[in-house]
Short mmCIF file of C-alpha atoms and ligand atoms in Angstrom, two decimals:
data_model
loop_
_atom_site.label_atom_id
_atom_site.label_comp_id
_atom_site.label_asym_id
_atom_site.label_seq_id
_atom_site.Cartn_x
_atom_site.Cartn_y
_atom_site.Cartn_z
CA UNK H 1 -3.10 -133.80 -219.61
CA UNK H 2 -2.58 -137.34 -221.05
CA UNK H 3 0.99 -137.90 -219.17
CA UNK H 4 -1.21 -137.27 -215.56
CA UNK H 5 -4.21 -139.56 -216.60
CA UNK H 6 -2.17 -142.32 -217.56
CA UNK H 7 -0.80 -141.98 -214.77
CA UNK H 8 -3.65 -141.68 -212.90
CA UNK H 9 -5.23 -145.14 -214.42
CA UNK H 10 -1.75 -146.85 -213.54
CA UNK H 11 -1.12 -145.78 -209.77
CA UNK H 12 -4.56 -144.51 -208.56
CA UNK H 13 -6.83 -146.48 -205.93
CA UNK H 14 -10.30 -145.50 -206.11
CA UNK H 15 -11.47 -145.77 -202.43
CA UNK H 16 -15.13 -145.68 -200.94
CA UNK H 17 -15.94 -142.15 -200.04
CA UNK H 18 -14.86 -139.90 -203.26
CA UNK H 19 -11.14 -140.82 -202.19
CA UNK H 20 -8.53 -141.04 -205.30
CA UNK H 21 -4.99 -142.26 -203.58
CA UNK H 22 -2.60 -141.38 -205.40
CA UNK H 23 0.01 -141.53 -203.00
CA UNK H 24 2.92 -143.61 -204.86
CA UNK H 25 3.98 -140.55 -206.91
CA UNK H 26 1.80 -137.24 -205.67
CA UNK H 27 1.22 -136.38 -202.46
CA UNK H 28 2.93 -138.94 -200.11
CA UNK H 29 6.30 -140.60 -202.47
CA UNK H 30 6.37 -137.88 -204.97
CA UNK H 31 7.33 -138.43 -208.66
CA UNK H 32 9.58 -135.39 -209.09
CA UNK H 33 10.12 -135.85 -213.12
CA UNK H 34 6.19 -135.85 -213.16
CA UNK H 35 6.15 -132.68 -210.88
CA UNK H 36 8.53 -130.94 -213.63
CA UNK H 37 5.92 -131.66 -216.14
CA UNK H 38 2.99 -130.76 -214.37
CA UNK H 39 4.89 -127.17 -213.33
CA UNK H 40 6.04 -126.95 -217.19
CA UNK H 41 2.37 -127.23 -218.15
CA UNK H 42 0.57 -124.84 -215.74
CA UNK H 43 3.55 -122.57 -217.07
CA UNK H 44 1.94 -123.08 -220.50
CA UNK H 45 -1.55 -122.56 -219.41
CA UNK H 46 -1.08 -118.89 -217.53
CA UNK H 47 1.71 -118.18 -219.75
CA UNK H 48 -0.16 -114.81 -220.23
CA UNK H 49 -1.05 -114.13 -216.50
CA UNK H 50 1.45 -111.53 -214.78
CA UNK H 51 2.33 -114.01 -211.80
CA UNK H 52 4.18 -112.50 -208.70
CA UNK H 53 3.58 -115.36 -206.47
CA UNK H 54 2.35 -118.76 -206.05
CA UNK H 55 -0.23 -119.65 -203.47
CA UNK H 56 -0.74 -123.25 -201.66
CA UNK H 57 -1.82 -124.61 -198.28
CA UNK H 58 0.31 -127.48 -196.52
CA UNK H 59 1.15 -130.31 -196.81
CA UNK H 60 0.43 -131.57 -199.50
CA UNK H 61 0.17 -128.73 -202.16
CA UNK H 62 3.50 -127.31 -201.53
CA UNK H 63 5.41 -129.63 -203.57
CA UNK H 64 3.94 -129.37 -206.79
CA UNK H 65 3.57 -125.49 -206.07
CA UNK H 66 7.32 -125.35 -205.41
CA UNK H 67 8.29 -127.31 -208.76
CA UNK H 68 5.81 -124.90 -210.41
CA UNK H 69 7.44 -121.83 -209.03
CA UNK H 70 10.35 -123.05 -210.71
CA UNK H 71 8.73 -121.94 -214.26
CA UNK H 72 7.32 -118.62 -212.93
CA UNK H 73 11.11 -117.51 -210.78
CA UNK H 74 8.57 -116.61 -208.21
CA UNK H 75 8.07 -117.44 -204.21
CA UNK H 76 5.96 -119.66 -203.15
CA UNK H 77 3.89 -118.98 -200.02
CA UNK H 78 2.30 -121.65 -198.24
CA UNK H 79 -0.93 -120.83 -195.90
CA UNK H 80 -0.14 -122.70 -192.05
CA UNK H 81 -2.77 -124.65 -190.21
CA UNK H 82 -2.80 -123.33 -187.20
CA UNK H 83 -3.33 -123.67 -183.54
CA UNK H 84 -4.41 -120.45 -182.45
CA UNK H 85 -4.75 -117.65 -184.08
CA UNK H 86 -3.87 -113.91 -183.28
CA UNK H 87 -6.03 -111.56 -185.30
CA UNK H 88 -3.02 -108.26 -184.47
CA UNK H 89 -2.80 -107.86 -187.73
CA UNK H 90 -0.01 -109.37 -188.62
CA UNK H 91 -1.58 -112.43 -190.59
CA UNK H 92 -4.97 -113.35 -192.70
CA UNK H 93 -6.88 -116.07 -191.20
CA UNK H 94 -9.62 -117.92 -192.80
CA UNK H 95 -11.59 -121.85 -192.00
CA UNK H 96 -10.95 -124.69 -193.94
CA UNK H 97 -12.41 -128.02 -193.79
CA UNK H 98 -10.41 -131.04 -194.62
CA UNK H 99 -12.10 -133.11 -196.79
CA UNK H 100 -9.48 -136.21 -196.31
CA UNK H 101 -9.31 -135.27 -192.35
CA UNK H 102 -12.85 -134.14 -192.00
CA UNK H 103 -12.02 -131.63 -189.95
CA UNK H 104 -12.07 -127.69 -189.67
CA UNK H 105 -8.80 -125.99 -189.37
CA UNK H 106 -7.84 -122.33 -189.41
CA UNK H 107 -5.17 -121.40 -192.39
CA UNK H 108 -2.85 -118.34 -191.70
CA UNK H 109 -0.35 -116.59 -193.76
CA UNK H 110 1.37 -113.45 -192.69
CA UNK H 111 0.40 -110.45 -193.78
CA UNK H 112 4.07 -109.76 -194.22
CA UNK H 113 4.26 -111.82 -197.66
CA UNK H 114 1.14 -111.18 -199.00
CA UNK H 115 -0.03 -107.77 -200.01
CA UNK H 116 -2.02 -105.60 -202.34
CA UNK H 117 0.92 -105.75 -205.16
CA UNK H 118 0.57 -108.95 -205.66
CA UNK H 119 -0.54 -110.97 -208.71
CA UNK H 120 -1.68 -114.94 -207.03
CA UNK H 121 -1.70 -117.91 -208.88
CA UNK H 122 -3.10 -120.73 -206.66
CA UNK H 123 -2.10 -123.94 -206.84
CA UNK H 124 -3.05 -127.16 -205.43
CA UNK H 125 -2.95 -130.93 -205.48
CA UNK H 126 -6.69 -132.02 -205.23
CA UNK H 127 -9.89 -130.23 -206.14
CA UNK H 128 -12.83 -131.45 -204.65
CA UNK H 129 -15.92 -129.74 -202.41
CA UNK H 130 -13.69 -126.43 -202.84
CA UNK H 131 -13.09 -125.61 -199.28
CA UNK H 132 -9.19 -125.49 -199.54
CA UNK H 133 -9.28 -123.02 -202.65
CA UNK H 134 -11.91 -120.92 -201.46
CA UNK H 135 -9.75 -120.67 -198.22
CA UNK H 136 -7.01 -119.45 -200.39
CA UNK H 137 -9.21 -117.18 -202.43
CA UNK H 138 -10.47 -115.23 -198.97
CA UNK H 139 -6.84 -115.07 -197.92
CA UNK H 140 -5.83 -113.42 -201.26
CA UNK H 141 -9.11 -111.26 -201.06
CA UNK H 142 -7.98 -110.04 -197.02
CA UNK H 143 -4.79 -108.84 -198.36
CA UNK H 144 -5.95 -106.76 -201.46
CA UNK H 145 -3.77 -108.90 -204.21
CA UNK H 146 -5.20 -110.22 -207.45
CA UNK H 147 -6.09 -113.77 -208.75
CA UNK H 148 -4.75 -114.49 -211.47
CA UNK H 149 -5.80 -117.95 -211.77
CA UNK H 150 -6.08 -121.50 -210.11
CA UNK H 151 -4.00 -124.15 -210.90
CA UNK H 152 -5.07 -128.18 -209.68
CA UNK H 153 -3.55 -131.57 -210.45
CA UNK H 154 -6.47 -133.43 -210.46
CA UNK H 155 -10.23 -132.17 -210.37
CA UNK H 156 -12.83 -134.43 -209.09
CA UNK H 157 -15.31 -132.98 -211.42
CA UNK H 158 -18.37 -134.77 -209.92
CA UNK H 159 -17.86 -132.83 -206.81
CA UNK H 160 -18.65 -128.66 -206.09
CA UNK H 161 -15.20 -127.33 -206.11
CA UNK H 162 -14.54 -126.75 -209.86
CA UNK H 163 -18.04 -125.11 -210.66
CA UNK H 164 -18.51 -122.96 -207.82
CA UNK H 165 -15.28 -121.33 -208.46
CA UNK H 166 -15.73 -120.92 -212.37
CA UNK H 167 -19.10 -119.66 -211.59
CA UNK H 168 -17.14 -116.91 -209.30
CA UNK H 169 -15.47 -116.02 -211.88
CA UNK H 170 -11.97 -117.68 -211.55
CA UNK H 171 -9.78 -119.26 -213.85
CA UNK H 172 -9.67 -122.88 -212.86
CA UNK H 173 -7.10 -124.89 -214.78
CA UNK H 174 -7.20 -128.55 -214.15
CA UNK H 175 -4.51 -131.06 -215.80
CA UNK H 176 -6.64 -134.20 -215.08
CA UNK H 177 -10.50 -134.20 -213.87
CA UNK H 178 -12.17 -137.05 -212.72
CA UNK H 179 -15.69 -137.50 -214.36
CA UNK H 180 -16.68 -140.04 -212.29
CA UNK H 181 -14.77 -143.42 -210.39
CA UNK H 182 -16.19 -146.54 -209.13
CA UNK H 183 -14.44 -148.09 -206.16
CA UNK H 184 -16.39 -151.46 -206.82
CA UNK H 185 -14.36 -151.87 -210.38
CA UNK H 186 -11.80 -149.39 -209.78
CA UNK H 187 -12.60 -147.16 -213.41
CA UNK H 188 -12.03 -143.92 -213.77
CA UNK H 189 -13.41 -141.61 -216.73
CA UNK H 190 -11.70 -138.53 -217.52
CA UNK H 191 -13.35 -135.55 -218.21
CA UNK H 192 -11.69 -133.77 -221.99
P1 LIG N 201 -11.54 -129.65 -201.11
O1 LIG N 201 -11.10 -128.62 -200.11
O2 LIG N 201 -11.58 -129.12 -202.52
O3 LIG N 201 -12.80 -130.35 -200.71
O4 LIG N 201 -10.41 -130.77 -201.08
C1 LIG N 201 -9.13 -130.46 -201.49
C2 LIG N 201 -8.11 -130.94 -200.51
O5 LIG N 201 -8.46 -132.20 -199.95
C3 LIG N 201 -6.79 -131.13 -201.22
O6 LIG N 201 -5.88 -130.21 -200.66
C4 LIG N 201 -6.38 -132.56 -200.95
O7 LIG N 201 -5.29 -132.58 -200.08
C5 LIG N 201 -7.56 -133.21 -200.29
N1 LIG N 201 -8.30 -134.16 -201.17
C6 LIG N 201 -9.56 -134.00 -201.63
N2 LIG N 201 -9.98 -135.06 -202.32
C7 LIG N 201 -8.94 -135.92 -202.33
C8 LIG N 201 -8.77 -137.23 -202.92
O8 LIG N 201 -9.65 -137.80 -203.57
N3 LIG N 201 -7.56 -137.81 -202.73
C9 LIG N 201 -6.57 -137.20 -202.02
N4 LIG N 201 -5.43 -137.87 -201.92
N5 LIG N 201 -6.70 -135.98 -201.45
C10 LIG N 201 -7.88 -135.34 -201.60
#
């Protein structure tokens, strides 16, 4: 999506470590006129897909989920990283790794808003080694409900995420991905 690499190229920092910031319009100040473009085209893209809900984790993915729910008149569900978890139950739980925070953290949703009727689209801000989708996939799995597709901002495309999940079978649908970025000169190649 040409409006999202520009934008990209304009306001991202490449930092050492695989780290695009992008936090002057997507996940820390968020552009909210870019977020109603980047809803409109997922909208476009699973046009076809028979969408109950929309899927995230927090923080940062529930903005651009909520903006997209907007297109689809659907809730949006957000998993919880959580302290402790009660396995009564009552919620899915599944392990996540941070790859900003490096850290492991277990996700939760209730089992309350997530069952076997549904039809999932997944959305998120950042692909990159995968964890955070595939944490979303086994929570959608636990609960019975269908995938209909996954929806990113921006791909890193030189790391896992993207390819293990296509070669699972999902429908991955990326509006920018990163080929590669050097935090030396500060390029980034797009991926079309
Ligand atoms: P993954 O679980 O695919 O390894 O990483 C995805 C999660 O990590 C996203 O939810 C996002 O919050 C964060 N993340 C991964 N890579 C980046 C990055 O380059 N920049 C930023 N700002 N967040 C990232």
């Amino acid at each position: 999506m040409e409006l999202l690499e520009e934008r990209i190229r304009r306001d991202g920092i490449v930092r050492e470590g695989n780290i695009l910031k992008v936090d002057n319009f997507l996940n820390h100040q968020l552009d909210i006129d870019l977020f109603e473009e980047l809803g409109a085209e997922f909208a476009r893209r699973f046009a076809d897909a028979p969408v109950t809900k929309i899927l995230t984790i927090e923080a940062s993915g529930i903005a651009i989920a909520s903006i997209t729910a907007r297109y689809f008149h659907v809730p949006v569900l957000f998993a919880k990283k959580a302290q402790s978890v009660n396995l009564d139950g009552t919620l899915y739980a599944t392990k996540v790794e941070s790859f900003t925070h490096k850290r492991v953290y277990d996700v939760i949703v209730s089992a309350r808003f997530l069952t076997a009727d549904d039809h999932v689209l997944i959305i998120d801000d950042f692909l990159a080694n995968g964890c955070a989708a595939l944490g979303l996939v086994d929570l959608v799995e636990q609960a019975g409900a269908t995938i209909e597709g996954i929806g990113i901002a921006v791909e890193k495309g030189f790391q896992k995420g993207g390819q293990e999940l296509r070669d699972r079978g999902y429908r991955v649908e990326s509006l920018a991905i990163v080929e590669s970025m050097d935090a030396a000169t500060g390029e980034i190649v797009f991926r079309h």
